């Protein structure tokens, strides 16, 4: 098994004006995802939703600036750390991951010995 | 590496298999342990070890054969499966198309990095970096070494077909050297195309690709003059074309075209019109232009546009085609592509604009290392320089 980071990128605007029902629906989708992963032979090792990039602070050396490291139209909004057999398995899990109108990026996690 | 292994096996075919095995072992081991510092040496050592194992096994086998009901040898199916597995791994959708093609040519077909770089019109250093990057991604992202599941197959097929076709065209006109055709590459492309046809008999584009290869290759013997110079389609002795190959290829075309034709099927249809025409002039150029128009809707490639321009020049005259060529030149994507100045030169020559044609022939010569192609271009250059 190998570890992958699933980065969920979505338009933040959608969530700025989201209704209570939309939040509930999203929560239900994520709950379903956390059940689907083990059913598919994978494992969720962790994951969180993030505050929007308007709350981000970038620190580069001594320079501290307001905002995200890179400005993008669709911003990183949440992540999961999952365990999968290989990339095809991880892609299959990523396809189940809720991301609204956005999408997810899959990053293999580097295995460090010792 | 192949040579090193041949020394052990004394047999090129067996050595190729051992090299193949080494790549397979490499993919597994590198997925597990990462790519070694010197992958080339690693592979050679593994391939030679495989060869030695094989020889030992063969000796044991010969001694014990009467005792064995089923000798433990890999079957033809195993080898075919292995090839396909490697092919589909190299063409995995998580790799960029460019990387898929490069990796397949390197790992499955054993082309050198320089040869692949030439086929893609980029520098050897860039190609080496591309291949290294792709190998690292396979290892780091853990791309599995296996053929796709049946439902994934169609999606992953186009990349594989592209690679097989590119392998053929690289062999068909070797970019460098004193022979126009590298028979080994052409044959490898055919092997792969036929294998895919056996495995996926219902795939129209597989049929289209095999038809295209057959119809193109039917002209192989007539593509060079006795002095090794390249002969263009118009100059070839049509009586020498391989009618058996043409018949086999043409028979595949209708089935390949049925219901929303893909790019290989359309190219095969164009090749069939050429193959069945009595002369270059008496070719159905109008229909060929029409097929190129459809082809451009499914495959917007500047190379297709260039080929269409040649067909237009035959249907409507060189002046009409020249406008397309100017637009393609301005577009810039074909910068460094030797067939652009060569085509423009031919159109200018046909219009009697010899000074301009000569300049274009010279430019094409500068971009061509293939001796057979250079012979053809030089002869044209002499013609317009008189």
Short mmCIF file of C-alpha atoms in Angstrom, two decimals:
data_model
loop_
_atom_site.label_atom_id
_atom_site.label_comp_id
_atom_site.label_asym_id
_atom_site.label_seq_id
_atom_site.Cartn_x
_atom_site.Cartn_y
_atom_site.Cartn_z
CA UNK A 1 0.00 0.00 0.00
CA UNK A 2 1.13 3.53 -0.75
CA UNK A 3 0.05 6.87 0.64
CA UNK A 4 -1.46 9.60 -1.48
CA UNK A 5 -2.56 13.13 -0.69
CA UNK A 6 -5.86 14.10 -2.30
CA UNK A 7 -5.99 17.89 -2.67
CA UNK A 8 -9.46 19.23 -3.34
CA UNK A 9 -9.52 22.37 -5.46
CA UNK A 10 -12.74 24.31 -5.77
CA UNK A 11 -13.98 27.80 -6.47
CA UNK A 12 -14.15 29.61 -3.12
CA UNK A 13 -16.90 31.90 -4.39
CA UNK A 14 -19.38 29.02 -4.38
CA UNK A 15 -18.86 28.53 -0.65
CA UNK A 16 -18.91 32.24 0.26
CA UNK A 17 -22.61 32.34 -0.54
CA UNK A 18 -23.49 28.74 0.26
CA UNK A 19 -26.79 28.03 2.00
CA UNK A 20 -27.19 25.80 5.04
CA UNK A 21 -28.64 23.08 2.76
CA UNK A 22 -25.56 23.23 0.52
CA UNK A 23 -23.28 22.77 3.53
CA UNK A 24 -25.37 19.86 4.75
CA UNK A 25 -25.28 18.26 1.30
CA UNK A 26 -21.50 18.64 1.13
CA UNK A 27 -21.06 17.12 4.57
CA UNK A 28 -23.21 14.17 3.53
CA UNK A 29 -21.09 13.69 0.39
CA UNK A 30 -17.88 13.64 2.39
CA UNK A 31 -19.39 11.26 4.90
CA UNK A 32 -20.30 8.94 2.03
CA UNK A 33 -16.75 9.23 0.70
CA UNK A 34 -15.25 8.18 4.03
CA UNK A 35 -17.44 5.05 3.91
CA UNK A 36 -16.71 4.31 0.23
CA UNK A 37 -12.92 4.34 0.58
CA UNK A 38 -12.69 1.29 2.90
CA UNK A 39 -15.36 -0.47 0.81
CA UNK A 40 -13.02 -0.03 -2.18
CA UNK A 41 -10.08 -1.51 -0.30
CA UNK A 42 -8.48 1.83 0.58
CA UNK A 43 -7.97 3.58 3.88
CA UNK A 44 -8.38 7.21 4.98
CA UNK A 45 -5.46 8.24 7.20
CA UNK A 46 -6.54 11.83 7.69
CA UNK A 47 -8.11 14.89 6.16
CA UNK A 48 -9.50 18.32 6.99
CA UNK A 49 -11.41 21.16 5.41
CA UNK A 50 -9.56 24.49 5.29
CA UNK A 51 -10.63 28.07 5.91
CA UNK A 52 -10.67 30.09 2.65
CA UNK A 53 -7.48 31.62 1.21
CA UNK A 54 -8.63 35.04 2.48
CA UNK A 55 -7.52 33.69 5.87
CA UNK A 56 -4.15 32.54 4.51
CA UNK A 57 -0.79 34.04 5.42
CA UNK A 58 2.33 33.43 3.39
CA UNK A 59 5.72 33.34 5.07
CA UNK A 60 8.77 33.42 2.82
CA UNK A 61 11.98 33.82 4.80
CA UNK A 62 11.36 36.89 6.95
CA UNK A 63 8.67 38.23 4.64
CA UNK A 64 5.15 37.78 5.91
CA UNK A 65 2.36 38.59 3.47
CA UNK A 66 -1.40 38.35 3.47
CA UNK A 67 -2.88 35.73 1.12
CA UNK A 68 -2.09 32.29 -0.31
CA UNK A 69 1.32 31.17 -1.61
CA UNK A 70 -0.07 31.05 -5.16
CA UNK A 71 -3.25 32.85 -6.25
CA UNK A 72 -5.47 30.47 -8.23
CA UNK A 73 -9.03 30.67 -9.48
CA UNK A 74 -9.76 27.34 -7.85
CA UNK A 75 -8.10 27.14 -4.46
CA UNK A 76 -7.09 24.31 -2.17
CA UNK A 77 -10.08 23.92 0.14
CA UNK A 78 -9.65 20.51 1.77
CA UNK A 79 -7.47 17.42 1.73
CA UNK A 80 -7.41 13.74 2.52
CA UNK A 81 -4.49 11.42 3.12
CA UNK A 82 -5.40 7.96 1.80
CA UNK A 83 -3.75 4.61 1.44
CA UNK A 84 -4.10 2.81 -1.92
CA UNK A 85 -2.54 -0.16 -3.70
CA UNK A 86 -1.19 1.83 -6.63
CA UNK A 87 -1.96 4.85 -8.76
CA UNK A 88 -4.92 3.23 -10.54
CA UNK A 89 -6.47 2.43 -7.18
CA UNK A 90 -5.78 5.95 -5.93
CA UNK A 91 -7.35 7.41 -9.10
CA UNK A 92 -10.44 5.27 -8.52
CA UNK A 93 -10.70 6.64 -4.96
CA UNK A 94 -10.04 10.20 -6.13
CA UNK A 95 -12.92 9.89 -8.58
CA UNK A 96 -15.24 9.24 -5.63
CA UNK A 97 -13.95 12.27 -3.75
CA UNK A 98 -16.47 15.16 -3.70
CA UNK A 99 -15.08 18.33 -5.27
CA UNK A 100 -18.14 20.24 -6.50
CA UNK A 101 -17.44 21.87 -9.85
CA UNK A 102 -13.71 21.71 -9.13
CA UNK A 103 -11.39 18.71 -9.08
CA UNK A 104 -8.71 16.99 -7.08
CA UNK A 105 -4.95 16.64 -7.42
CA UNK A 106 -3.35 13.36 -6.40
CA UNK A 107 0.12 13.54 -4.92
CA UNK A 108 2.04 10.44 -3.93
CA UNK A 109 3.50 10.88 -0.47
CA UNK A 110 7.24 10.38 -0.28
CA UNK A 111 8.24 7.33 1.73
CA UNK A 112 11.20 8.12 3.96
CA UNK A 113 13.12 5.20 5.43
CA UNK A 114 13.76 4.99 9.17
CA UNK B 1 22.79 -3.30 -23.50
CA UNK B 2 21.27 -5.60 -26.11
CA UNK B 3 24.74 -6.25 -27.47
CA UNK B 4 26.01 -7.08 -23.99
CA UNK B 5 23.23 -9.59 -23.58
CA UNK B 6 23.69 -11.07 -27.04
CA UNK B 7 27.24 -11.95 -25.98
CA UNK B 8 25.79 -14.23 -23.33
CA UNK B 9 22.93 -15.72 -25.30
CA UNK B 10 24.59 -15.85 -28.70
CA UNK B 11 21.13 -15.26 -30.10
CA UNK B 12 19.60 -11.88 -30.80
CA UNK B 13 16.00 -12.97 -30.29
CA UNK B 14 16.74 -14.55 -26.94
CA UNK B 15 18.78 -11.50 -25.94
CA UNK B 16 15.90 -9.23 -26.81
CA UNK B 17 13.69 -11.30 -24.57
CA UNK B 18 16.18 -11.06 -21.73
CA UNK B 19 16.44 -7.33 -22.19
CA UNK B 20 12.67 -7.20 -22.21
CA UNK B 21 12.61 -9.22 -19.00
CA UNK B 22 15.16 -6.88 -17.46
CA UNK B 23 12.92 -3.90 -18.15
CA UNK B 24 10.02 -5.73 -16.58
CA UNK B 25 12.09 -6.59 -13.52
CA UNK B 26 13.37 -3.01 -13.48
CA UNK B 27 9.88 -1.56 -13.39
CA UNK B 28 8.99 -3.76 -10.44
CA UNK B 29 12.24 -3.19 -8.58
CA UNK B 30 12.29 0.56 -9.27
CA UNK B 31 8.73 0.90 -8.06
CA UNK B 32 9.83 -0.79 -4.85
CA UNK B 33 13.26 0.76 -4.35
CA UNK B 34 13.41 3.81 -6.60
CA UNK B 35 15.41 4.29 -9.79
CA UNK B 36 19.10 3.32 -9.33
CA UNK B 37 21.94 5.81 -9.90
CA UNK B 38 23.00 4.07 -13.08
CA UNK B 39 19.85 2.56 -14.63
CA UNK B 40 21.69 1.49 -17.80
CA UNK B 41 24.24 -0.62 -15.94
CA UNK B 42 21.53 -2.01 -13.69
CA UNK B 43 19.52 -3.13 -16.70
CA UNK B 44 22.48 -4.66 -18.51
CA UNK B 45 23.51 -6.62 -15.44
CA UNK B 46 19.96 -7.87 -14.97
CA UNK B 47 19.56 -8.77 -18.64
CA UNK B 48 22.86 -10.70 -18.66
CA UNK B 49 21.92 -12.48 -15.46
CA UNK B 50 18.60 -13.46 -17.06
CA UNK B 51 20.48 -14.72 -20.08
CA UNK B 52 22.82 -16.83 -17.92
CA UNK B 53 19.86 -18.20 -15.95
CA UNK B 54 18.15 -19.06 -19.21
CA UNK B 55 21.19 -20.90 -20.50
CA UNK B 56 21.55 -22.87 -17.29
CA UNK B 57 17.86 -23.64 -17.29
CA UNK B 58 18.05 -24.82 -20.87
CA UNK B 59 20.89 -27.19 -20.03
CA UNK B 60 18.99 -28.59 -17.04
CA UNK B 61 15.89 -28.81 -19.14
CA UNK B 62 17.61 -30.78 -21.86
CA UNK B 63 18.93 -33.22 -19.28
CA UNK B 64 15.61 -33.69 -17.54
CA UNK B 65 13.18 -33.21 -20.39
CA UNK B 66 12.06 -36.85 -20.57
CA UNK B 67 11.04 -36.63 -16.88
CA UNK B 68 8.94 -33.55 -17.27
CA UNK B 69 5.38 -33.55 -18.44
CA UNK B 70 5.15 -29.79 -18.74
CA UNK B 71 8.38 -27.87 -19.09
CA UNK B 72 8.29 -24.57 -17.20
CA UNK B 73 8.72 -22.29 -20.17
CA UNK B 74 6.82 -19.12 -20.83
CA UNK B 75 4.25 -19.57 -23.55
CA UNK B 76 3.74 -17.31 -26.54
CA UNK B 77 0.70 -15.89 -24.72
CA UNK B 78 2.81 -15.01 -21.69
CA UNK B 79 5.24 -13.09 -23.85
CA UNK B 80 2.43 -11.29 -25.70
CA UNK B 81 0.74 -10.42 -22.40
CA UNK B 82 4.02 -9.13 -21.04
CA UNK B 83 4.53 -6.91 -24.07
CA UNK B 84 1.03 -5.51 -23.79
CA UNK B 85 1.38 -4.95 -20.06
CA UNK B 86 4.58 -3.00 -20.61
CA UNK B 87 2.99 -1.11 -23.50
CA UNK B 88 -0.07 -0.06 -21.50
CA UNK B 89 2.05 0.88 -18.49
CA UNK B 90 4.19 3.15 -20.64
CA UNK B 91 0.99 4.66 -22.08
CA UNK B 92 -0.69 5.23 -18.72
CA UNK B 93 -3.00 8.30 -18.73
CA UNK B 94 -1.21 9.73 -15.68
CA UNK B 95 1.79 10.30 -17.97
CA UNK B 96 1.80 13.14 -20.49
CA UNK B 97 1.21 11.95 -24.05
CA UNK B 98 4.75 12.99 -25.03
CA UNK B 99 6.14 10.97 -22.17
CA UNK B 100 4.00 7.93 -23.05
CA UNK B 101 5.31 7.89 -26.59
CA UNK B 102 8.92 8.47 -25.56
CA UNK B 103 8.85 5.85 -22.83
CA UNK B 104 7.29 3.20 -25.04
CA UNK B 105 9.81 3.75 -27.78
CA UNK B 106 12.61 3.55 -25.25
CA UNK B 107 11.42 0.66 -23.06
CA UNK B 108 9.22 -1.49 -25.28
CA UNK B 109 10.92 -0.89 -28.61
CA UNK B 110 14.47 -0.19 -27.52
CA UNK B 111 15.04 2.94 -29.61
CA UNK B 112 17.89 5.15 -28.47
CA UNK B 113 17.15 8.50 -26.90
CA UNK B 114 18.76 10.20 -29.93
CA UNK B 115 16.45 8.40 -32.35
CA UNK B 116 13.37 9.31 -30.34
CA UNK B 117 14.54 12.92 -30.05
CA UNK B 118 14.93 13.11 -33.83
CA UNK B 119 11.45 11.69 -34.43
CA UNK B 120 10.00 14.42 -32.20
CA UNK B 121 12.10 17.28 -33.60
CA UNK B 122 13.60 18.09 -30.20
CA UNK B 123 17.09 17.92 -28.74
CA UNK B 124 18.50 14.73 -27.28
CA UNK B 125 18.98 16.41 -23.89
CA UNK B 126 15.31 17.42 -23.77
CA UNK B 127 14.23 13.90 -24.69
CA UNK B 128 16.55 12.34 -22.10
CA UNK B 129 15.07 14.62 -19.45
CA UNK B 130 11.54 13.72 -20.58
CA UNK B 131 12.22 10.00 -20.30
CA UNK B 132 13.87 10.36 -16.91
CA UNK B 133 10.96 12.41 -15.64
CA UNK B 134 8.45 9.83 -16.87
CA UNK B 135 10.35 6.95 -15.23
CA UNK B 136 10.49 8.87 -11.98
CA UNK B 137 6.76 9.48 -12.12
CA UNK B 138 6.05 5.76 -12.68
CA UNK B 139 8.09 4.94 -9.61
CA UNK B 140 6.98 7.83 -7.37
CA UNK B 141 3.27 7.70 -8.20
CA UNK B 142 3.29 3.89 -8.27
CA UNK B 143 1.83 3.35 -11.68
CA UNK B 144 0.97 -0.34 -11.69
CA UNK B 145 2.58 -2.68 -14.19
CA UNK B 146 -0.50 -4.21 -15.77
CA UNK B 147 -2.86 -4.05 -18.72
CA UNK B 148 -6.02 -1.97 -18.24
CA UNK B 149 -9.33 -3.53 -17.24
CA UNK B 150 -11.72 -4.15 -20.17
CA UNK B 151 -13.76 -1.02 -19.44
CA UNK B 152 -10.64 1.17 -19.46
CA UNK B 153 -9.28 -0.36 -22.65
CA UNK B 154 -10.79 1.96 -25.32
CA UNK B 155 -9.62 5.07 -23.47
CA UNK B 156 -6.10 3.83 -23.26
CA UNK B 157 -5.92 2.51 -26.77
CA UNK B 158 -5.36 5.74 -28.67
CA UNK B 159 -2.05 6.38 -26.94
CA UNK B 160 -0.87 2.87 -27.74
CA UNK B 161 -1.93 3.18 -31.39
CA UNK B 162 -0.16 6.53 -31.67
CA UNK B 163 2.99 4.97 -30.36
CA UNK B 164 2.81 2.01 -32.75
CA UNK B 165 2.21 4.35 -35.67
CA UNK B 166 5.11 6.56 -34.68
CA UNK B 167 7.31 3.52 -34.40
CA UNK B 168 6.34 2.58 -37.94
CA UNK B 169 6.95 6.05 -39.37
CA UNK B 170 10.31 6.27 -37.62
CA UNK B 171 11.27 2.97 -39.23
CA UNK B 172 9.67 3.86 -42.56
CA UNK B 173 11.84 6.97 -42.94
CA UNK B 174 14.79 6.58 -40.62
CA UNK B 175 15.68 10.14 -39.65
CA UNK B 176 19.40 9.55 -40.01
CA UNK B 177 21.68 7.11 -41.73
CA UNK B 178 22.21 5.78 -45.22
CA UNK B 179 19.11 3.59 -45.41
CA UNK B 180 15.64 5.05 -45.83
CA UNK B 181 13.89 2.19 -44.07
CA UNK B 182 14.82 0.46 -40.84
CA UNK B 183 13.20 -2.90 -41.43
CA UNK B 184 13.52 -3.93 -37.76
CA UNK B 185 11.41 -1.00 -36.58
CA UNK B 186 8.85 -1.48 -39.33
CA UNK B 187 8.52 -5.13 -38.39
CA UNK B 188 8.18 -4.35 -34.70
CA UNK B 189 5.37 -1.92 -35.52
CA UNK B 190 3.62 -4.61 -37.58
CA UNK B 191 4.02 -7.17 -34.81
CA UNK B 192 2.42 -4.79 -32.33
CA UNK B 193 -0.37 -3.77 -34.72
CA UNK B 194 -1.24 -7.41 -35.47
CA UNK B 195 -1.05 -8.35 -31.81
CA UNK B 196 -3.47 -5.53 -30.96
CA UNK B 197 -5.77 -6.67 -33.77
CA UNK B 198 -5.82 -10.19 -32.31
CA UNK B 199 -6.49 -8.90 -28.82
CA UNK B 200 -9.03 -6.26 -29.79
CA UNK B 201 -10.66 -7.47 -33.00
CA UNK B 202 -13.67 -5.16 -32.60
CA UNK B 203 -11.70 -1.93 -32.19
CA UNK B 204 -12.11 0.07 -35.39
CA UNK B 205 -9.03 2.17 -34.85
CA UNK B 206 -6.89 -0.95 -34.36
CA UNK B 207 -8.22 -2.13 -37.72
CA UNK B 208 -7.58 1.35 -39.16
CA UNK B 209 -4.00 1.36 -37.93
CA UNK B 210 -3.20 -2.08 -39.34
CA UNK B 211 -4.79 -1.08 -42.67
CA UNK B 212 -2.73 2.13 -42.73
CA UNK B 213 0.51 0.27 -42.06
CA UNK B 214 -0.25 -2.37 -44.71
CA UNK B 215 -1.22 0.18 -47.36
CA UNK B 216 1.79 2.37 -46.67
CA UNK B 217 4.23 -0.49 -46.43
CA UNK B 218 2.99 -2.02 -49.70
CA UNK B 219 5.03 0.70 -51.41
CA UNK B 220 8.21 0.08 -49.41
CA UNK B 221 10.22 -1.60 -52.19
CA UNK B 222 9.50 1.22 -54.65
CA UNK B 223 10.46 4.09 -52.38
CA UNK B 224 14.13 4.09 -53.28
CA UNK B 225 15.89 4.03 -56.65
CA UNK B 226 18.73 1.58 -57.34
CA UNK B 227 21.22 4.27 -56.24
CA UNK B 228 19.43 4.54 -52.86
CA UNK B 229 17.78 7.88 -53.68
CA UNK B 230 14.24 8.44 -52.38
CA UNK B 231 11.48 8.15 -54.98
CA UNK B 232 8.36 10.21 -54.37
CA UNK B 233 4.88 8.76 -54.77
CA UNK B 234 4.64 10.26 -58.29
CA UNK B 235 7.90 8.57 -59.37
CA UNK B 236 7.27 5.10 -57.93
CA UNK B 237 6.76 2.02 -60.12
CA UNK B 238 3.21 1.07 -59.23
CA UNK B 239 3.66 -2.33 -60.86
CA UNK B 240 6.04 -3.21 -58.02
CA UNK B 241 3.61 -2.38 -55.21
CA UNK B 242 2.74 -5.31 -52.99
CA UNK B 243 -0.79 -6.18 -54.17
CA UNK B 244 -1.30 -8.76 -51.41
CA UNK B 245 -0.65 -6.15 -48.72
CA UNK B 246 -2.85 -3.61 -50.54
CA UNK B 247 -5.71 -6.12 -50.77
CA UNK B 248 -5.40 -6.99 -47.07
CA UNK B 249 -5.23 -3.32 -46.06
CA UNK B 250 -8.05 -2.15 -48.35
CA UNK B 251 -10.31 -4.95 -47.09
CA UNK B 252 -9.93 -3.58 -43.54
CA UNK B 253 -10.88 -0.01 -44.48
CA UNK B 254 -14.72 -0.21 -44.78
CA UNK B 255 -15.06 -1.83 -41.35
CA UNK B 256 -12.64 0.69 -39.85
CA UNK B 257 -14.59 3.66 -41.27
CA UNK B 258 -18.02 2.49 -40.13
CA UNK B 259 -19.74 4.88 -37.70
CA UNK B 260 -17.66 7.96 -36.87
CA UNK B 261 -14.26 7.25 -38.35
CA UNK B 262 -11.14 7.92 -36.28
CA UNK B 263 -7.88 9.34 -37.50
CA UNK B 264 -6.20 6.03 -38.31
CA UNK B 265 -9.19 4.79 -40.30
CA UNK B 266 -9.28 8.05 -42.29
CA UNK B 267 -5.58 7.92 -43.03
CA UNK B 268 -6.01 4.31 -44.14
CA UNK B 269 -8.83 5.38 -46.48
CA UNK B 270 -6.53 8.01 -48.03
CA UNK B 271 -3.74 5.44 -48.38
CA UNK B 272 -6.20 3.03 -50.04
CA UNK B 273 -7.15 5.64 -52.66
CA UNK B 274 -3.45 6.12 -53.46
CA UNK B 275 -2.77 2.38 -53.54
CA UNK B 276 -5.64 1.66 -55.92
CA UNK B 277 -5.04 4.59 -58.31
CA UNK B 278 -3.58 3.62 -61.72
CA UNK B 279 -1.22 6.66 -61.81
CA UNK B 280 -0.33 9.64 -59.63
CA UNK B 281 -2.25 12.02 -61.93
CA UNK B 282 -5.27 9.70 -62.17
CA UNK B 283 -5.69 9.59 -58.40
CA UNK B 284 -9.03 10.71 -56.96
CA UNK B 285 -7.48 13.86 -55.50
CA UNK B 286 -10.87 15.47 -54.95
CA UNK B 287 -11.94 12.64 -52.65
CA UNK B 288 -8.55 12.69 -50.93
CA UNK B 289 -8.94 16.41 -50.16
CA UNK B 290 -12.42 15.58 -48.77
CA UNK B 291 -10.98 12.86 -46.52
CA UNK B 292 -8.27 15.27 -45.30
CA UNK B 293 -11.01 17.77 -44.44
CA UNK B 294 -12.74 15.16 -42.26
CA UNK B 295 -9.39 14.12 -40.81
CA UNK B 296 -8.65 17.71 -39.77
CA UNK B 297 -11.91 17.77 -37.80
CA UNK B 298 -10.83 14.80 -35.66
CA UNK B 299 -7.11 15.59 -35.64
CA UNK B 300 -6.00 19.22 -35.91
CA UNK B 301 -2.36 18.61 -36.75
CA UNK B 302 -0.21 20.97 -38.84
CA UNK B 303 1.34 17.88 -40.49
CA UNK B 304 -2.15 16.81 -41.69
CA UNK B 305 -2.71 20.34 -43.01
CA UNK B 306 0.60 20.08 -44.90
CA UNK B 307 -0.43 16.77 -46.49
CA UNK B 308 -3.80 18.23 -47.37
CA UNK B 309 -1.99 21.07 -49.15
CA UNK B 310 -0.23 18.53 -51.39
CA UNK B 311 -3.60 16.98 -52.29
CA UNK B 312 -5.02 20.46 -52.97
CA UNK B 313 -2.11 21.18 -55.30
CA UNK B 314 -3.10 18.14 -57.37
CA UNK B 315 -6.82 18.89 -57.32
CA UNK B 316 -6.70 22.69 -57.76
CA UNK B 317 -3.10 23.49 -58.75
CA UNK B 318 0.06 24.58 -56.86
CA UNK B 319 -1.00 28.21 -56.38
CA UNK B 320 -3.98 27.25 -54.22
CA UNK B 321 -1.76 24.98 -52.11
CA UNK B 322 0.98 27.57 -51.70
CA UNK B 323 -1.33 29.83 -49.68
CA UNK B 324 -1.89 27.01 -47.16
CA UNK B 325 1.86 26.46 -46.91
CA UNK B 326 2.49 30.16 -46.20
CA UNK B 327 -0.11 30.04 -43.42
CA UNK B 328 1.50 26.92 -41.94
CA UNK B 329 4.92 28.57 -42.05
CA UNK B 330 3.57 31.66 -40.28
CA UNK B 331 1.93 29.41 -37.67
CA UNK B 332 5.43 28.32 -36.60
CA UNK B 333 4.56 24.90 -35.21
CA UNK B 334 6.32 23.19 -38.12
CA UNK B 335 9.55 25.16 -37.67
CA UNK B 336 12.41 22.72 -38.27
CA UNK B 337 10.13 20.15 -39.97
CA UNK B 338 11.96 19.16 -43.13
CA UNK B 339 8.86 18.35 -45.18
CA UNK B 340 7.61 21.95 -44.98
CA UNK B 341 10.40 23.51 -47.10
CA UNK B 342 10.53 20.35 -49.25
CA UNK B 343 6.82 20.65 -50.07
CA UNK B 344 7.05 24.39 -50.70
CA UNK B 345 10.06 23.77 -52.97
CA UNK B 346 8.09 21.27 -55.06
CA UNK B 347 5.15 23.67 -55.46
CA UNK B 348 7.48 26.53 -56.49
CA UNK B 349 9.27 24.23 -58.94
CA UNK B 350 5.95 23.25 -60.54
CA UNK B 351 5.13 26.95 -60.90
CA UNK B 352 8.50 27.55 -62.61
CA UNK B 353 9.76 29.78 -59.75
CA UNK B 354 13.14 28.03 -59.76
CA UNK B 355 15.26 30.48 -57.74
CA UNK B 356 12.81 30.42 -54.83
CA UNK B 357 12.46 26.62 -55.15
CA UNK B 358 16.25 26.19 -54.93
CA UNK B 359 16.38 28.16 -51.67
CA UNK B 360 13.66 25.92 -50.19
CA UNK B 361 15.40 22.71 -51.34
CA UNK B 362 18.60 23.95 -49.68
CA UNK B 363 16.70 24.60 -46.45
CA UNK B 364 15.15 21.12 -46.56
CA UNK B 365 18.61 19.61 -47.14
CA UNK B 366 19.90 21.37 -44.04
CA UNK B 367 17.16 19.69 -41.98
CA UNK B 368 17.61 16.17 -43.35
CA UNK B 369 20.23 13.63 -42.27
CA UNK B 370 18.71 10.70 -44.12
CA UNK B 371 20.94 9.92 -47.12
CA UNK B 372 18.09 8.61 -49.32
CA UNK B 373 16.04 11.74 -48.73
CA UNK B 374 19.06 13.94 -49.31
CA UNK B 375 19.61 12.22 -52.67
CA UNK B 376 16.09 13.04 -53.78
CA UNK B 377 16.31 16.66 -52.61
CA UNK B 378 19.73 17.20 -54.21
CA UNK B 379 18.46 15.89 -57.53
CA UNK B 380 15.56 18.35 -57.43
CA UNK B 381 17.93 21.13 -56.46
CA UNK B 382 20.15 20.34 -59.49
CA UNK B 383 17.05 20.38 -61.68
CA UNK B 384 15.99 23.88 -60.64
CA UNK B 385 19.56 25.23 -60.54
CA UNK B 386 20.21 24.47 -64.20
#
